[in-house]
One Martini backbone bead per residue (centre of mass of N, CA, C, O) as a GRO file, in nm:
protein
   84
    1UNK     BB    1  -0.392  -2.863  -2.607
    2UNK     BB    2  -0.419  -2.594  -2.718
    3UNK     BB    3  -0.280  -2.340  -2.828
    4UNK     BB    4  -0.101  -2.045  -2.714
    5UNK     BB    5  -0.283  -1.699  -2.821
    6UNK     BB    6  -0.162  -1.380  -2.880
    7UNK     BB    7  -0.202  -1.110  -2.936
    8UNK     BB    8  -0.012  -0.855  -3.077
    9UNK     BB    9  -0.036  -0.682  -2.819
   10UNK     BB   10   0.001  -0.882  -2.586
   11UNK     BB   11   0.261  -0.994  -2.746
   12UNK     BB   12   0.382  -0.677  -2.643
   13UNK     BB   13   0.367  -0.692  -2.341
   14UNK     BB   14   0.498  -0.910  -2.278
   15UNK     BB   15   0.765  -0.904  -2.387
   16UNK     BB   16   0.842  -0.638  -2.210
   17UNK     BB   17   0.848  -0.797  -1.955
   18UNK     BB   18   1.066  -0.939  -2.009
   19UNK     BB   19   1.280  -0.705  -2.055
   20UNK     BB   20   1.239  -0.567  -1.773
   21UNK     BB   21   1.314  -0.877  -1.630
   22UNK     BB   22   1.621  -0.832  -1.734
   23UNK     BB   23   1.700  -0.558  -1.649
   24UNK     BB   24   1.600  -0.533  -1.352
   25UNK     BB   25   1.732  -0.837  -1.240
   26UNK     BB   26   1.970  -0.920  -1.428
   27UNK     BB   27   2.135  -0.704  -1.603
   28UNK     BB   28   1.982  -0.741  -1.891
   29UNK     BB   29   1.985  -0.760  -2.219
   30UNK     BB   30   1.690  -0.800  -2.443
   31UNK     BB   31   1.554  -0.867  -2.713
   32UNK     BB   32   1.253  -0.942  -2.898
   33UNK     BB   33   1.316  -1.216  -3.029
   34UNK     BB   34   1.426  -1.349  -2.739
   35UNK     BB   35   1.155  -1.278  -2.584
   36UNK     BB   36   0.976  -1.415  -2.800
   37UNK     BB   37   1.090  -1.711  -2.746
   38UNK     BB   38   1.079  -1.726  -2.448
   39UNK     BB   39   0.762  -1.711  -2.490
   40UNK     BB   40   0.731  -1.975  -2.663
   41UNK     BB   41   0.873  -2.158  -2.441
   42UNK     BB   42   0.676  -2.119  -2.193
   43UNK     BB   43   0.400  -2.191  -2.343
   44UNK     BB   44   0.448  -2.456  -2.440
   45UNK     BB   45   0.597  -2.618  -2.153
   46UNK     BB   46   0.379  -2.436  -1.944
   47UNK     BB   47   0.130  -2.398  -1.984
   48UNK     BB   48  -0.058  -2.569  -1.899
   49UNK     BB   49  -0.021  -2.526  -1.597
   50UNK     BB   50  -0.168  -2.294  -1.607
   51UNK     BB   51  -0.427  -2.361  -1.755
   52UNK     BB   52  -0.503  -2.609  -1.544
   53UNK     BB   53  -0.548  -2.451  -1.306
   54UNK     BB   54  -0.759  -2.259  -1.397
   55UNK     BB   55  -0.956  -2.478  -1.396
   56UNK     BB   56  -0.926  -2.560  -1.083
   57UNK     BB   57  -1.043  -2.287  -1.009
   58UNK     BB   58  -1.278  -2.294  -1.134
   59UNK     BB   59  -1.443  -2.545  -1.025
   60UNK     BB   60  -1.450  -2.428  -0.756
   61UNK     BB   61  -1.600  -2.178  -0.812
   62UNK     BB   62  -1.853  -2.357  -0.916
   63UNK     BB   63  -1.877  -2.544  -0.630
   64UNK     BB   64  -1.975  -2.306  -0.475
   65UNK     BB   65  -2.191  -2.219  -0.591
   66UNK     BB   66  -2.366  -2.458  -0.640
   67UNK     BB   67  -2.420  -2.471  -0.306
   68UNK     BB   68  -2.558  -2.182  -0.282
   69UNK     BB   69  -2.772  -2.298  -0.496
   70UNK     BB   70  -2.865  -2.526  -0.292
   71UNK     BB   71  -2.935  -2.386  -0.024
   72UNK     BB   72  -3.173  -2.198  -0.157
   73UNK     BB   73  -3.342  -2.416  -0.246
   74UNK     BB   74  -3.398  -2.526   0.042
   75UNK     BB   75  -3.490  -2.266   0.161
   76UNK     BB   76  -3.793  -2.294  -0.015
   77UNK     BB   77  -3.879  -2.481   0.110
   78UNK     BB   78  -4.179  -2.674   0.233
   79UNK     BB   79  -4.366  -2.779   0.486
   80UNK     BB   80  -4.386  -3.129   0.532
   81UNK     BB   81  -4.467  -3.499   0.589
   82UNK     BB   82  -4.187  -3.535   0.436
   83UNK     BB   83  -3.896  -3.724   0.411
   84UNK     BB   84  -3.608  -3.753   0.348
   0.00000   0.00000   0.00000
């Protein structure tokens, strides 16, 4: 899987996210520094994880889709005496 890179604005509102979920739930502050570094460990160690569900994700909303256009495709069928 390649890197995941978030630009320089993503990666500062994740950053501030994680400042905010630091400070009102832990009730501790935490830098930019260290909450950057959290972010950088969170994307390499777990990345993976989340973008494989979105992959899975995808599949099945495309899988649904392609059934919907199957289903389109057979209603447009015409009767003949020729049977499946």
């Amino acid at each position: 899987m390649p890197t995941i890179d978030f630009s320089k604005d993503e990666k500062a509102i994740l950053v501030r996210k994680i400042q905010l979920y630091f400070s009102e739930e832990l009730k501790q502050q935490i830098g930019q520094f260290d909450a950057e570094f959290l972010l950088d460990f969170f994307s390499q160690e777990l990345g993976a994880y989340y973008y494989n569900r979105g992959l899975y994700d995808a599949q099945a909303a495309l899988a649904a889709k392609l059934e919907d256009v199957q289903d389109a495709i057979y209603q447009l069928e015409q009767h003949t005496d020729f049977k499946r």
